Tab-separated table of C-alpha atoms in Angstrom:
chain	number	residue	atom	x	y	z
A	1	UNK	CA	0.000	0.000	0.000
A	2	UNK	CA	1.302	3.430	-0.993
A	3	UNK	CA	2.170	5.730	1.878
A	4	UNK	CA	0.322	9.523	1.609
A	5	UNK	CA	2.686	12.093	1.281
A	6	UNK	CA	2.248	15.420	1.989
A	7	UNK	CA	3.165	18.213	-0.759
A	8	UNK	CA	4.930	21.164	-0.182
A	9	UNK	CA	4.605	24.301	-2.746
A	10	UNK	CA	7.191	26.317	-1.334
A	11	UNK	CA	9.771	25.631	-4.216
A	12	UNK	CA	7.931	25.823	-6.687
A	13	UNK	CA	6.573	29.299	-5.210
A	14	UNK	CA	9.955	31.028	-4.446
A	15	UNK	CA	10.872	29.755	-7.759
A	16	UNK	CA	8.287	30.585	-9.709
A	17	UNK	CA	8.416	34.477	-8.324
A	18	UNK	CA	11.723	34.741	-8.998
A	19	UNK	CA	11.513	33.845	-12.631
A	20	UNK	CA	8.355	35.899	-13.006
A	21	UNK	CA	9.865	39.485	-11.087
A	22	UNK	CA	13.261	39.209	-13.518
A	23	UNK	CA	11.402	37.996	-16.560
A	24	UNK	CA	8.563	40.953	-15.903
A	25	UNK	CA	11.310	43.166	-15.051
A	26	UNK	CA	13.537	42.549	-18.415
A	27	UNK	CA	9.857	43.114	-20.360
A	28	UNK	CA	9.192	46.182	-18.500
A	29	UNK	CA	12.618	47.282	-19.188
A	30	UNK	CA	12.017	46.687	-22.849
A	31	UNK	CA	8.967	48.400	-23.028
A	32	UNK	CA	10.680	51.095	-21.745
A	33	UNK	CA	13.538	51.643	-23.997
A	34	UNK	CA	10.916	51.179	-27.178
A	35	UNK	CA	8.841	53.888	-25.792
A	36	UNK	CA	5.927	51.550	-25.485
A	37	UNK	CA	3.218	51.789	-23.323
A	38	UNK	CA	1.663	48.229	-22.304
A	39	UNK	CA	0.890	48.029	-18.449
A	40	UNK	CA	-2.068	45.518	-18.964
A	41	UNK	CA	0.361	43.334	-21.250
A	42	UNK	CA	3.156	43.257	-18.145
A	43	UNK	CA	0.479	42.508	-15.670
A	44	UNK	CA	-1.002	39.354	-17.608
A	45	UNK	CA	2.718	38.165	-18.596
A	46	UNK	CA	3.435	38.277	-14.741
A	47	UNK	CA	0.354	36.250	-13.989
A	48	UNK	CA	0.389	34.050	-16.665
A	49	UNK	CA	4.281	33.775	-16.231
A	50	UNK	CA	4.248	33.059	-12.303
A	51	UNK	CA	1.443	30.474	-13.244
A	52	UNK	CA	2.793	28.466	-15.638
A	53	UNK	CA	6.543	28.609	-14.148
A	54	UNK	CA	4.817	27.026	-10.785
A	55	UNK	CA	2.971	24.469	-12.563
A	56	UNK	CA	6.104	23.087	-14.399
A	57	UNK	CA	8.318	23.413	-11.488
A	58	UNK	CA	6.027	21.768	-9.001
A	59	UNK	CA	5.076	18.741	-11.576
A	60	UNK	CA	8.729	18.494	-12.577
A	61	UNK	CA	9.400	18.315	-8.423
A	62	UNK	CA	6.809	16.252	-8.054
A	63	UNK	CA	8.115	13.693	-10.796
A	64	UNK	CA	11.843	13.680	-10.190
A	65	UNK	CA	12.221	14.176	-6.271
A	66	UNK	CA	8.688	13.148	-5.242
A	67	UNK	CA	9.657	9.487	-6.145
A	68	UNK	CA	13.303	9.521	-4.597
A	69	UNK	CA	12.015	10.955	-1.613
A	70	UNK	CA	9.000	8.266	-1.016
A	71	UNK	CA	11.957	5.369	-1.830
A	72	UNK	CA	14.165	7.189	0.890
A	73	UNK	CA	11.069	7.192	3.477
A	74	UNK	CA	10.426	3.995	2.567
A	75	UNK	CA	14.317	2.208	2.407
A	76	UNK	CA	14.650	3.634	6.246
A	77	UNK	CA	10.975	2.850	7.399
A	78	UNK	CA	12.119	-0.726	5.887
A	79	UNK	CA	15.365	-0.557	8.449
A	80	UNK	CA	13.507	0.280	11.437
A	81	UNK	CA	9.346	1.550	11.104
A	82	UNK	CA	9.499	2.028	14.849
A	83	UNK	CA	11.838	4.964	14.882
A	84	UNK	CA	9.906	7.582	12.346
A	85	UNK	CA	6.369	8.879	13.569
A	86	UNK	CA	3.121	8.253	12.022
A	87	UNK	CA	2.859	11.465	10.178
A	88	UNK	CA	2.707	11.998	6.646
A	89	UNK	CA	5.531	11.941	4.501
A	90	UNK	CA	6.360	14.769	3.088
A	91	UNK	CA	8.572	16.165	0.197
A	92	UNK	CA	10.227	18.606	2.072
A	93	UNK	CA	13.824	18.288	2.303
A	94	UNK	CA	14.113	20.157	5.277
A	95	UNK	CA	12.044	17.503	7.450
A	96	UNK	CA	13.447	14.675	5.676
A	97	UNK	CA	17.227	15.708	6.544
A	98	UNK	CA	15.532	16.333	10.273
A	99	UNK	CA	14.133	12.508	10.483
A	100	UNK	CA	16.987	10.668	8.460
A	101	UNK	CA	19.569	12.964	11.018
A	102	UNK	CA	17.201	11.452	14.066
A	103	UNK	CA	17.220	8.052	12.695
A	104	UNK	CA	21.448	7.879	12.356
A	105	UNK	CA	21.481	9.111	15.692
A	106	UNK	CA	19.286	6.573	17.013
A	107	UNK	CA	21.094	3.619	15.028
A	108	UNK	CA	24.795	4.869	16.510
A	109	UNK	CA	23.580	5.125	19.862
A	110	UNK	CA	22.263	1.464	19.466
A	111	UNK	CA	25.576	0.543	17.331
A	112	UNK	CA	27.994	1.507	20.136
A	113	UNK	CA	25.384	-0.244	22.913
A	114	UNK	CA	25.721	-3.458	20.877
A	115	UNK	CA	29.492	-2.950	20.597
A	116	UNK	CA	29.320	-2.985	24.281
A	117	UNK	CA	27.333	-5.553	24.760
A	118	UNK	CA	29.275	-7.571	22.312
A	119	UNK	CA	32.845	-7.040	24.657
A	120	UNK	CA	30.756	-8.184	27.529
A	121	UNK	CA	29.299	-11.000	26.251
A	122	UNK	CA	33.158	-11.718	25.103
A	123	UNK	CA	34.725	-11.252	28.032
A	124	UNK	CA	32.054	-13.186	30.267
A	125	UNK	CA	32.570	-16.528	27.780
A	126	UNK	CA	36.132	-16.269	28.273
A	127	UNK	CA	35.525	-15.735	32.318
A	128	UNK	CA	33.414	-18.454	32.183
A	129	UNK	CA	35.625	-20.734	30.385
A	130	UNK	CA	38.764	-19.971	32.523
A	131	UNK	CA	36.888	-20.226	35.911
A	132	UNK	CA	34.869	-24.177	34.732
A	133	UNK	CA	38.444	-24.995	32.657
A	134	UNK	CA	40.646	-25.041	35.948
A	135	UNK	CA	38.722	-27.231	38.251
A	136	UNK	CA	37.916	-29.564	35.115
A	137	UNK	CA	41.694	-30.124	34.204
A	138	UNK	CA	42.424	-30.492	38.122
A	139	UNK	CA	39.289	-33.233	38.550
A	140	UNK	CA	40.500	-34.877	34.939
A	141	UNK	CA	44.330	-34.954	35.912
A	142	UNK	CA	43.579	-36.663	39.198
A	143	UNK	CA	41.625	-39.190	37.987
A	144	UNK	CA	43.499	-40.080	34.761
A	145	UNK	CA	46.940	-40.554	37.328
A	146	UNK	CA	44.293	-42.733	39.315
A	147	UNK	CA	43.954	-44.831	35.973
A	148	UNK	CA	47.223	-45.082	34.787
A	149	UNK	CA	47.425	-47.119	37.974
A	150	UNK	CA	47.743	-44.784	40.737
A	151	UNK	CA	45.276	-46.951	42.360
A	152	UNK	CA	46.489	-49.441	43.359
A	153	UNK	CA	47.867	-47.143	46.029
A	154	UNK	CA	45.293	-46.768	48.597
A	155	UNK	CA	46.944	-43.645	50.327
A	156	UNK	CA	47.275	-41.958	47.356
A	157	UNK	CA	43.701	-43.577	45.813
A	158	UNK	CA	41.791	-41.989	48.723
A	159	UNK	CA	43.977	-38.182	48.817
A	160	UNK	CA	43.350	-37.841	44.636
A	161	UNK	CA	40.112	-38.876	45.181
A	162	UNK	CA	39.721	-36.280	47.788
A	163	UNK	CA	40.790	-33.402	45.137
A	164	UNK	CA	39.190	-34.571	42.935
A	165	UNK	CA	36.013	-34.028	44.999
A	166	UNK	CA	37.316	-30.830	45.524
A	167	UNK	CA	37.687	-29.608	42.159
A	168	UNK	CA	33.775	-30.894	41.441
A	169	UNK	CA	32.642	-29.092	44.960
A	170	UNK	CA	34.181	-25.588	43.137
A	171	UNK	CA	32.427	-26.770	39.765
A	172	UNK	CA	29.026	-27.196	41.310
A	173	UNK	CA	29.726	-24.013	43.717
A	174	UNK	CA	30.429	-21.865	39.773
A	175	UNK	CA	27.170	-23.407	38.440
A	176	UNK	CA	24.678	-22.726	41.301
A	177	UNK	CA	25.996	-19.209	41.204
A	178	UNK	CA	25.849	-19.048	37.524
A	179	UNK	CA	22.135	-20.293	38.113
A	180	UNK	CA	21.446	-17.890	40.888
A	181	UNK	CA	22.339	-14.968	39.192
A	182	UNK	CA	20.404	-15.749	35.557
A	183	UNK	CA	16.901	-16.380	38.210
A	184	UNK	CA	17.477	-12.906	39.167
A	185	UNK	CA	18.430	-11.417	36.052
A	186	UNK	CA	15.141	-12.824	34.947
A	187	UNK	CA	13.427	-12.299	37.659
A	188	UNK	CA	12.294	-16.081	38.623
A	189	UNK	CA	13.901	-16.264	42.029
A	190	UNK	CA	11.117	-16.055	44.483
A	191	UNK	CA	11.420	-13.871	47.585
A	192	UNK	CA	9.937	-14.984	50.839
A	193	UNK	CA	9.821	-12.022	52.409
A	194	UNK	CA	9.438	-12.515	56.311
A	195	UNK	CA	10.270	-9.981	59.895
A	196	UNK	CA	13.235	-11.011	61.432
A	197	UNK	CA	16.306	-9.405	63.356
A	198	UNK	CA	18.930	-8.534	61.293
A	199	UNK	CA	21.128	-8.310	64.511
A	200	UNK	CA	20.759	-11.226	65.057
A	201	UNK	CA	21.624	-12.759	61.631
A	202	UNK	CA	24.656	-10.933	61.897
A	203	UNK	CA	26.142	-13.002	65.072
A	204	UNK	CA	24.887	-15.826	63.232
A	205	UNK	CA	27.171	-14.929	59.740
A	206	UNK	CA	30.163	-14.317	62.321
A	207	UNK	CA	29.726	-17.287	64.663
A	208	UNK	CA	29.575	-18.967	61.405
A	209	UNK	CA	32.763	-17.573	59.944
A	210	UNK	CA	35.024	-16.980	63.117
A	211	UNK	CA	37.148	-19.879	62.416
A	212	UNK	CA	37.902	-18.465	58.868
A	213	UNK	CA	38.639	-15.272	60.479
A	214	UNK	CA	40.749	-16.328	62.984
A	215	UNK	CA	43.336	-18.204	60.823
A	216	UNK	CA	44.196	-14.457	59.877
A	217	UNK	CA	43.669	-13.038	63.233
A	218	UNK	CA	40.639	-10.677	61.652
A	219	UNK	CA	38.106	-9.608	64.531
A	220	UNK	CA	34.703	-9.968	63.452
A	221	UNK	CA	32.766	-7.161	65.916
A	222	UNK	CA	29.978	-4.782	65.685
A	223	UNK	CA	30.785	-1.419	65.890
A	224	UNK	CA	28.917	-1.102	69.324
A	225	UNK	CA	26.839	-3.448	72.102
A	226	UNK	CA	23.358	-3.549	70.025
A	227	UNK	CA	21.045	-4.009	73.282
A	228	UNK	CA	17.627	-3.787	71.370
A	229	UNK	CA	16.600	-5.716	68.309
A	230	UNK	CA	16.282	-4.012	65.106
A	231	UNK	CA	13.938	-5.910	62.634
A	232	UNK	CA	13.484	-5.516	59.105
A	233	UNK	CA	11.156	-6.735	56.308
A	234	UNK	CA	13.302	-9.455	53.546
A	235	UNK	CA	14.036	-12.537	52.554
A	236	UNK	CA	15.990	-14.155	55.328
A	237	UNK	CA	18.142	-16.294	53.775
A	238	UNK	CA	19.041	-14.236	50.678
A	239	UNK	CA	20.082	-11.119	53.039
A	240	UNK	CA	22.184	-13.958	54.720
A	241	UNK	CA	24.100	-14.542	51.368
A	242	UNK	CA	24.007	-11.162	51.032
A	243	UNK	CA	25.932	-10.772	54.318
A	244	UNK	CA	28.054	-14.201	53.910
A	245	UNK	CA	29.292	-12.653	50.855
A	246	UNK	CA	30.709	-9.356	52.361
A	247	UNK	CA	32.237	-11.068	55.528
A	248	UNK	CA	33.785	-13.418	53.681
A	249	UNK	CA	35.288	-10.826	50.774
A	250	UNK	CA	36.729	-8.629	53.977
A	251	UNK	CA	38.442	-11.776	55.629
A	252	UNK	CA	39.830	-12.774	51.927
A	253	UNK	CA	41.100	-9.308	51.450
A	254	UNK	CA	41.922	-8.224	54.571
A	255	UNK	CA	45.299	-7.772	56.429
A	256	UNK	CA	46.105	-10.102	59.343
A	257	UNK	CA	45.349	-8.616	62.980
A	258	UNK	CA	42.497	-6.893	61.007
A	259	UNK	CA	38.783	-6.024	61.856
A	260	UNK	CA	35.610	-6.500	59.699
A	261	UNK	CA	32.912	-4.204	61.702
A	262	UNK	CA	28.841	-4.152	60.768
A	263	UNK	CA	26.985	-1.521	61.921
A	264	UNK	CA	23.122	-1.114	61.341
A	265	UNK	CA	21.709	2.858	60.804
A	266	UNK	CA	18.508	4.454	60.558
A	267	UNK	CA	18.577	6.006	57.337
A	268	UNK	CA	15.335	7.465	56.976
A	269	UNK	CA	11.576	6.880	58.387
A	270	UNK	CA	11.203	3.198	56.727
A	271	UNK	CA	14.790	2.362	55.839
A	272	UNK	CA	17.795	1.334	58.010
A	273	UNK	CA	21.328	0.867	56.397
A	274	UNK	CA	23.817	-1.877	57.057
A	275	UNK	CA	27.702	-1.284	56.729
A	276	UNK	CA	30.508	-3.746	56.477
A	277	UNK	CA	33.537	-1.819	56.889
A	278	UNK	CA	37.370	-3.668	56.789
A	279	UNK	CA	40.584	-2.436	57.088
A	280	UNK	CA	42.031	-4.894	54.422
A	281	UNK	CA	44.010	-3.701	51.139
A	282	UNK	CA	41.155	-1.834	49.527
A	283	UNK	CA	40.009	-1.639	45.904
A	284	UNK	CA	42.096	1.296	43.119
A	285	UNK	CA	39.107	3.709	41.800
A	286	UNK	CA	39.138	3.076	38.306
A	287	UNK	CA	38.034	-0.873	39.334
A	288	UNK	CA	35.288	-0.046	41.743
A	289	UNK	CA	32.548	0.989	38.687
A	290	UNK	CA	33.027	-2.252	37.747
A	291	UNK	CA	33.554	-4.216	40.934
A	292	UNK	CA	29.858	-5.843	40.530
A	293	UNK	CA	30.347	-7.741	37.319
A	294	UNK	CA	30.202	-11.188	36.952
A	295	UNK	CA	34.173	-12.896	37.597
A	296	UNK	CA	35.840	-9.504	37.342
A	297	UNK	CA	38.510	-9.380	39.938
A	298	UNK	CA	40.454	-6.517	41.275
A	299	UNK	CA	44.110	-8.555	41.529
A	300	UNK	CA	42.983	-11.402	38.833
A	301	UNK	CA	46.104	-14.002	40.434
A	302	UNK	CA	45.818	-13.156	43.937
A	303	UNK	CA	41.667	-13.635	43.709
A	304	UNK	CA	42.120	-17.113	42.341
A	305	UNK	CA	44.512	-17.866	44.942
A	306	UNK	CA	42.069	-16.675	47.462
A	307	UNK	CA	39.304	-19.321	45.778
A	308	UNK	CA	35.385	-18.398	45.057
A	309	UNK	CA	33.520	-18.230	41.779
A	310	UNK	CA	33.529	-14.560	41.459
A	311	UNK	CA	30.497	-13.865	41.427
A	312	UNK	CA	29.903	-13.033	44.691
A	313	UNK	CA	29.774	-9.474	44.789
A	314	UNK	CA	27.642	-9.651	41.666
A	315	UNK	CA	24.705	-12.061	43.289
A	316	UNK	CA	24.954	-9.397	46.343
A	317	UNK	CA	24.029	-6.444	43.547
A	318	UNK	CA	21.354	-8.770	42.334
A	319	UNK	CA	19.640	-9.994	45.475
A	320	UNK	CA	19.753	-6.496	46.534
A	321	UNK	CA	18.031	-5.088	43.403
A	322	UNK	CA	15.532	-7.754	43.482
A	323	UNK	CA	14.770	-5.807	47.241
A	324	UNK	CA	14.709	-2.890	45.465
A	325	UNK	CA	17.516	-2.132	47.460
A	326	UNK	CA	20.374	-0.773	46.665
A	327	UNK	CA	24.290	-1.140	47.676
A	328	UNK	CA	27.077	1.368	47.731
A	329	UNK	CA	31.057	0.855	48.099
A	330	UNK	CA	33.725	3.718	49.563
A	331	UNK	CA	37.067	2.014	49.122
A	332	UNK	CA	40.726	3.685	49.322
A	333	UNK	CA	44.110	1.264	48.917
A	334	UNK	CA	45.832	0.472	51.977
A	335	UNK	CA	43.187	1.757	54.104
A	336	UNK	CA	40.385	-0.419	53.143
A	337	UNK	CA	37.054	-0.535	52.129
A	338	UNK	CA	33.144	-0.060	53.293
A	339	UNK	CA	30.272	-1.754	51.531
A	340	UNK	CA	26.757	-0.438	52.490
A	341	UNK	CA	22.912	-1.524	51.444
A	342	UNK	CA	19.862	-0.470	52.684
A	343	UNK	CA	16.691	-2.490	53.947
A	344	UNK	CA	13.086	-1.955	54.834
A	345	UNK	CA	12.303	-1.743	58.227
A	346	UNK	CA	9.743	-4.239	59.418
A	347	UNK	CA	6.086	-2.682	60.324
């Protein structure tokens, strides 16, 4: 179906004038050198000049540019309909450099967000690869020595098998995280939200990880003696990853005879805000906007070392979103760091 264009006669009107006021000028001009006296025969030759020079001009227009101008609407409707309104098309040159101008400044933007997207996706596969790659080769290695006859050895049978368990415990660690994070993304992970005392979560995530903390002589405190309960309005166990996560980043990264402190604020009316503050290594500025990406790592060797899928800090940033919540970092190097989120306070 042919699209309706709208017509424009402003062309063929400037044009048309023009020609009539020089041609009606060189007649009068004539006349006037010849001594003749024909005002009624200027007048009609400027009307019936004017009229017939904006007939021509506007059907020669309409023959020769009318058609490229449709198959120009139509070639970029054809690219993308969506980003043109549903006016009439018209032959004005003016409006159709405005909307083809609009419509390459559309497509760049999207180019360059596609670009992006494309390094992401690139750099994710090869994450991905690198972090399922080394536990394979370790599980593989173990258990191909165990077959070449390895063995028949039950000491070292039973300590391969044992790392080779290990290796699978990291694989199926990578995967549930992996699966964790695309629920959220997607928004299938359910959230039982529930009261409870986030104080008292807390002690649990340290009684739970003093052991850990001790091995680096880390103090796992509150920043002072919470005598009251302070409930809040969230899924219980995600808040506890949430938590588990943090605690366990600040005793990874922190310096021996450290401290990892929590301390819970009201933030406004409905909203408190907990902080986990270390005094570990910290984290350089220009990696902090990216700090919440899936497997990036600050000190790439050293994190690895350390163990974890990382993805920790990135299913924090999602559980928290799906709270509508959100999560802030101060960090400076050598002095440490300070992640924050907020919560709803329970009714």
């Amino acid at each position: 179906m042919a699209k309706e264009f709208k017509r424009t006669y402003k062309f063929a009107a400037y044009t048309s004038s023009f020609l009539t006021f020089f041609l009606t000028l060189v007649v009068g001009v004539f006349f006037y050198v010849t001594k003749v006296e024909m005002y009624w025969f200027i007048i009609a030759f400027a009307i019936v000049c004017f009229s017939f020079s904006f007939f021509f001009i506007q059907y020669r227009v309409e023959k020769f540019i009318y058609r490229r101008v449709k198959k120009i609407y139509d070639d970029v409707r054809l690219l993308d309909a969506s980003t043109f309104d549903k006016k009439q098309i018209t032959t004005d040159m003016a409006t159709l450099t405005r909307e083809v101008e609009r419509f390459a400044e559309t497509k760049k933007i999207e180019i360059e967000t596609l670009k992006g997207r494309e390094n992401y996706r690139k750099e994710f596969m090869g994450n991905v690869s690198h972090e399922l790659k080394t536990p394979l080769f370790t599980v593989q290695g173990y258990i191909l020595t165990l077959l070449d006859g390895a063995m028949e050895d039950k000491a070292i049978r039973k300590k391969y098998l044992q790392r080779a368990n290990k290796g699978v415990e990291r694989l199926i660690y990578i995967v549930k995280d992996l699966d964790m994070i695309t629920k959220l993304e997607v928004g299938d992970l359910n959230l039982n939200k529930e009261r409870f005392n986030i104080i008292e979560l807390i002690q649990g995530v340290f009684d739970l990880f003093e052991m850990k903390a001790a091995k680096k002589n880390i103090t796992l405190t509150f920043d002072i003696d919470y005598k009251e309960s302070i409930f809040v309005e969230a899924d219980r166990e995600r808040i506890q990853q949430v938590l588990t996560n943090l605690i366990v980043n600040s005793i990874k990264y922190g310096k021996k005879d450290g401290t990892t402190e929590v301390s819970i604020e009201d933030l406004i009316k409905n909203k408190v805000i907990v902080r986990v503050t270390d005094n570990g290594e910290g984290i350089p500025k220009d990696k902090i906007p990216r700090l919440f990406e899936r497997f990036f790592r600050v000190d790439r060797s050293g994190s690895r070392k350390e163990g974890g899928s990382g993805l920790g800090l990135s299913i924090v940033k999602h559980i928290l979103e799906a709270h509508d919540e959100k999560i802030y970092l101060e960090s400076q190097l050598e002095v440490g760091s300070e992640f924050s989120f907020t919560l709803e306070k329970a009714k």
